[in-house]
Short mmCIF file of C-alpha atoms in Angstrom, two decimals:
data_model
loop_
_atom_site.label_atom_id
_atom_site.label_comp_id
_atom_site.label_asym_id
_atom_site.label_seq_id
_atom_site.Cartn_x
_atom_site.Cartn_y
_atom_site.Cartn_z
CA UNK A 1223 0.70 -5.67 10.42
CA UNK A 1224 3.64 -4.51 12.58
CA UNK A 1225 6.85 -3.11 11.24
CA UNK A 1226 8.83 -6.12 12.46
CA UNK A 1227 6.77 -8.42 10.25
CA UNK A 1228 7.09 -6.33 7.11
CA UNK A 1229 9.26 -7.96 4.46
CA UNK A 1230 11.14 -5.97 1.84
CA UNK A 1231 12.82 -7.40 -1.25
CA UNK A 1232 15.69 -5.32 -2.67
CA UNK A 1233 16.48 -5.82 -6.35
CA UNK A 1234 19.59 -4.22 -7.87
CA UNK A 1235 22.69 -5.40 -9.71
CA UNK A 1236 24.83 -3.03 -7.63
CA UNK A 1237 26.02 -4.90 -4.53
CA UNK A 1238 27.00 -1.67 -2.76
CA UNK A 1239 23.48 -0.28 -3.07
CA UNK A 1240 22.01 -3.54 -1.80
CA UNK A 1241 24.27 -3.50 1.24
CA UNK A 1242 23.57 0.16 2.08
CA UNK A 1243 19.81 -0.27 1.80
CA UNK A 1244 19.84 -3.56 3.68
CA UNK A 1245 21.82 -2.03 6.54
CA UNK A 1246 19.41 0.89 6.96
CA UNK A 1247 16.21 -1.10 6.58
CA UNK A 1248 17.28 -3.90 8.92
CA UNK A 1249 18.29 -1.31 11.54
CA UNK A 1250 14.80 0.15 11.21
CA UNK A 1251 13.18 -3.19 11.98
CA UNK A 1252 12.34 -4.59 8.55
CA UNK A 1253 13.09 -8.10 7.30
CA UNK A 1254 15.13 -7.77 4.11
CA UNK A 1255 15.72 -10.11 1.18
CA UNK A 1256 18.01 -9.38 -1.79
CA UNK A 1257 18.19 -10.25 -5.47
CA UNK A 1258 20.77 -9.12 -8.02
CA UNK A 1259 18.54 -9.37 -11.10
CA UNK A 1260 14.92 -9.61 -12.20
CA UNK A 1261 14.80 -13.37 -12.70
CA UNK A 1262 16.08 -14.06 -9.19
CA UNK A 1263 13.73 -11.41 -7.79
CA UNK A 1264 10.69 -13.18 -9.25
CA UNK A 1265 11.70 -16.49 -7.70
CA UNK A 1266 12.45 -14.95 -4.30
CA UNK A 1267 9.20 -12.98 -4.34
CA UNK A 1268 7.18 -16.13 -5.01
CA UNK A 1269 8.78 -17.82 -2.00
CA UNK A 1270 8.71 -15.05 0.62
CA UNK A 1271 5.72 -12.92 -0.58
CA UNK A 1272 7.23 -9.57 0.43
CA UNK A 1273 5.17 -6.59 1.53
CA UNK A 1274 7.25 -4.29 -0.66
CA UNK A 1275 9.75 -4.66 -3.49
CA UNK A 1276 12.32 -1.94 -4.16
CA UNK A 1277 13.63 -2.50 -7.67
CA UNK A 1278 16.15 -0.87 -9.99
CA UNK A 1279 15.05 -0.02 -13.55
CA UNK A 1280 18.26 -0.77 -15.45
CA UNK A 1281 19.42 -4.34 -14.90
CA UNK A 1282 20.93 -7.03 -17.13
CA UNK A 1283 18.47 -9.59 -18.48
CA UNK A 1284 15.00 -8.64 -17.32
CA UNK A 1285 14.91 -4.92 -16.64
CA UNK A 1286 12.87 -3.45 -13.80
CA UNK A 1287 9.78 -2.70 -15.90
CA UNK A 1288 9.65 -6.23 -17.35
CA UNK A 1289 10.18 -7.71 -13.91
CA UNK A 1290 7.41 -5.56 -12.46
CA UNK A 1291 4.98 -6.70 -15.17
CA UNK A 1292 5.68 -10.34 -14.35
CA UNK A 1293 5.34 -9.73 -10.62
CA UNK A 1294 2.00 -7.99 -11.14
CA UNK A 1295 0.79 -11.04 -13.05
CA UNK A 1296 1.25 -13.25 -9.98
CA UNK A 1297 -1.94 -13.55 -7.90
CA UNK A 1298 -0.04 -14.20 -4.65
CA UNK A 1299 1.77 -10.87 -5.04
CA UNK A 1300 -1.36 -8.79 -5.74
CA UNK A 1301 -1.02 -6.79 -2.48
CA UNK A 1302 2.74 -6.24 -2.75
CA UNK A 1303 3.89 -2.64 -3.10
CA UNK A 1304 6.49 -2.05 -5.83
CA UNK A 1305 8.80 0.96 -5.75
CA UNK A 1306 11.25 1.77 -8.53
CA UNK A 1307 14.73 3.07 -7.83
CA UNK A 1308 16.54 4.53 -10.83
CA UNK A 1309 19.12 7.00 -12.06
CA UNK A 1310 16.85 7.55 -15.06
CA UNK A 1311 14.23 10.12 -14.11
CA UNK A 1312 12.85 10.91 -17.57
CA UNK A 1313 9.09 11.18 -17.83
CA UNK A 1314 8.80 8.27 -20.27
CA UNK A 1315 10.74 6.01 -17.89
CA UNK A 1316 8.45 6.92 -15.00
CA UNK A 1317 5.33 6.46 -17.14
CA UNK A 1318 6.57 3.01 -18.19
CA UNK A 1319 7.15 2.12 -14.53
CA UNK A 1320 3.69 3.24 -13.43
CA UNK A 1321 2.02 1.54 -16.39
CA UNK A 1322 3.73 -1.69 -15.34
CA UNK A 1323 2.22 -1.35 -11.86
CA UNK A 1324 4.64 0.72 -9.78
CA UNK A 1325 3.44 2.40 -6.59
CA UNK A 1326 6.27 4.91 -6.37
CA UNK A 1327 9.44 6.03 -8.19
CA UNK A 1328 12.57 7.24 -6.39
CA UNK A 1329 15.50 8.82 -8.20
CA UNK A 1330 19.12 7.89 -7.56
CA UNK A 1331 21.57 8.71 -6.04
CA UNK A 1332 20.03 6.92 -3.10
CA UNK A 1333 19.26 8.68 0.16
CA UNK A 1334 18.62 5.84 2.64
CA UNK A 1335 16.70 7.93 5.18
CA UNK A 1336 14.42 9.34 2.47
CA UNK A 1337 13.80 5.87 1.06
CA UNK A 1338 12.92 4.53 4.50
CA UNK A 1339 10.56 7.46 5.08
CA UNK A 1340 8.82 6.85 1.74
CA UNK A 1341 8.45 3.14 2.48
CA UNK A 1342 6.85 3.90 5.85
CA UNK A 1343 4.50 6.40 4.20
CA UNK A 1344 3.42 3.82 1.62
CA UNK A 1345 2.68 1.28 4.34
CA UNK A 1346 0.69 3.86 6.35
CA UNK A 1347 -1.34 4.88 3.31
CA UNK A 1348 -2.12 1.28 2.45
CA UNK A 1349 -3.50 0.67 5.96
CA UNK A 1350 -5.48 3.94 6.08
CA UNK A 1351 -7.01 3.48 2.63
CA UNK A 1352 -8.00 -0.16 3.08
CA UNK A 1353 -11.26 -0.37 1.08
CA UNK A 1354 -14.52 -1.25 2.84
CA UNK A 1355 -16.16 -3.05 -0.09
CA UNK A 1356 -13.96 -5.80 -1.47
CA UNK A 1357 -16.31 -6.67 -4.34
CA UNK A 1358 -18.82 -4.33 -5.94
CA UNK A 1359 -20.84 -4.26 -9.14
CA UNK A 1360 -21.90 -1.30 -11.22
CA UNK A 1361 -23.30 -1.03 -14.76
CA UNK A 1362 -22.13 -4.44 -15.95
CA UNK A 1363 -18.73 -4.21 -14.24
CA UNK A 1364 -17.66 -6.42 -11.36
CA UNK A 1365 -14.66 -5.10 -9.47
CA UNK A 1366 -12.86 -7.26 -6.92
CA UNK A 1367 -10.39 -5.15 -4.97
CA UNK A 1368 -8.88 -8.12 -3.14
CA UNK A 1369 -8.06 -10.01 -6.33
CA UNK A 1370 -7.39 -6.95 -8.52
CA UNK A 1371 -9.90 -8.46 -10.94
CA UNK A 1372 -12.38 -6.78 -13.27
CA UNK A 1373 -15.13 -8.37 -15.34
CA UNK A 1374 -17.13 -6.59 -18.02
CA UNK A 1375 -20.44 -8.35 -18.66
CA UNK A 1376 -18.87 -11.46 -17.07
CA UNK A 1377 -15.83 -11.27 -19.40
CA UNK A 1378 -12.69 -11.03 -17.27
CA UNK A 1379 -10.10 -8.42 -18.26
CA UNK A 1380 -6.59 -7.88 -16.92
CA UNK A 1381 -5.55 -4.40 -15.80
CA UNK A 1382 -2.20 -3.12 -14.53
CA UNK A 1383 -2.37 -2.00 -10.92
CA UNK A 1384 -2.72 1.75 -11.48
CA UNK A 1385 -5.38 1.30 -14.17
CA UNK A 1386 -7.27 -0.95 -11.77
CA UNK A 1387 -7.00 1.53 -8.89
CA UNK A 1388 -8.14 4.39 -11.14
CA UNK A 1389 -11.17 2.45 -12.37
CA UNK A 1390 -12.03 1.26 -8.85
CA UNK A 1391 -11.86 4.83 -7.55
CA UNK A 1392 -14.15 6.29 -10.23
CA UNK A 1393 -16.61 3.38 -10.14
CA UNK A 1394 -16.82 3.47 -6.34
CA UNK A 1395 -18.89 6.68 -6.60
CA UNK A 1396 -20.88 6.53 -9.86
CA UNK A 1397 -21.67 9.91 -11.44
CA UNK A 1398 -19.44 11.77 -8.99
CA UNK A 1399 -16.94 14.09 -10.66
CA UNK A 1400 -13.41 13.42 -9.43
CA UNK A 1401 -11.07 16.35 -9.86
CA UNK A 1402 -7.64 15.65 -11.33
CA UNK A 1403 -5.85 16.58 -8.12
CA UNK A 1404 -8.07 14.22 -6.12
CA UNK A 1405 -7.40 11.38 -8.56
CA UNK A 1406 -3.66 11.98 -8.47
CA UNK A 1407 -3.65 12.04 -4.66
CA UNK A 1408 -5.76 8.91 -4.18
CA UNK A 1409 -4.17 6.78 -6.92
CA UNK A 1410 -0.60 8.08 -7.08
CA UNK A 1411 -0.25 9.53 -3.59
CA UNK A 1412 2.50 12.10 -3.20
CA UNK A 1413 4.29 11.16 -6.42
CA UNK A 1414 5.39 13.97 -8.68
CA UNK A 1415 3.43 12.98 -11.77
CA UNK A 1416 1.50 15.33 -14.06
CA UNK A 1417 -2.19 15.28 -14.87
CA UNK A 1418 -1.25 13.85 -18.28
CA UNK A 1419 -0.63 10.57 -16.45
CA UNK A 1420 -4.34 10.41 -15.61
CA UNK A 1421 -5.28 11.07 -19.26
CA UNK A 1422 -3.03 8.25 -20.48
CA UNK A 1423 -4.54 5.76 -18.03
CA UNK A 1424 -8.11 6.84 -18.87
CA UNK A 1425 -7.39 6.28 -22.58
CA UNK A 1426 -6.08 2.78 -21.88
CA UNK A 1427 -9.11 1.97 -19.71
CA UNK A 1428 -11.54 3.10 -22.40
CA UNK A 1429 -9.94 0.72 -24.86
CA UNK A 1430 -10.45 -2.16 -22.43
CA UNK A 1431 -13.88 -1.50 -20.89
CA UNK A 1432 -15.48 0.60 -23.64
CA UNK A 1433 -16.20 4.28 -24.18
CA UNK A 1434 -19.57 4.49 -22.41
CA UNK A 1435 -18.63 4.80 -18.75
CA UNK A 1436 -15.56 7.03 -18.36
CA UNK A 1437 -16.56 10.60 -19.08
CA UNK A 1438 -14.29 13.62 -19.34
CA UNK A 1439 -15.51 16.73 -17.56
CA UNK A 1440 -13.64 19.43 -19.46
CA UNK A 1441 -11.33 21.47 -17.27
CA UNK A 1442 -12.34 19.57 -14.14
CA UNK A 1443 -11.67 15.81 -14.19
CA UNK A 1444 -13.46 12.54 -14.81
CA UNK A 1445 -16.49 10.56 -13.67
CA UNK A 1446 -17.84 7.04 -14.02
CA UNK A 1447 -21.27 7.41 -15.62
CA UNK A 1448 -23.88 4.70 -15.17
CA UNK A 1449 -25.92 3.64 -18.18
#
């Protein structure tokens, strides 16, 4: 996919921010669409299927987290990158964003050149880390990377994007111990999130797929253990 073909949807209730970001991204060769709230963003996203959505957290009506959750529930948008842009940088806000399916979180005030650089890095990483096996099965689990779908003993379960990516990573190499830093790098990239983020996602996964597979290696990391 070339840069000229990459489509970015900007979602913010601040017209000035939309104009500044649009100006910089268009000048850098991207095709840009805009929406001033979450409801409009969902409709636009369904029509244009953007490669990336840059979305504000605090908006009237549907906030960014709620909008992200709805976007992640749309099959046609399964490969879309979602980046949050917010003046609220508290840990709980970032955790809520990532739990909803965010790929990155950028703090305001906006720095257009930094945002463009992060967007390019996300696109590069997505191309480099394109998985070889789209569908694989292990110990009663079927994982479909293309559809972001997981089945446990043929019972389909729904996972937010980061939970899915974490499970897919661990299950891709059964019985291998993944260190926390490796997990953070491969699932969250260069984001400044703590190792506690991994623990939270592991806990949620255990509730959904059971306690048998995801094992904690004290002081080291985690592994997917076959039965």
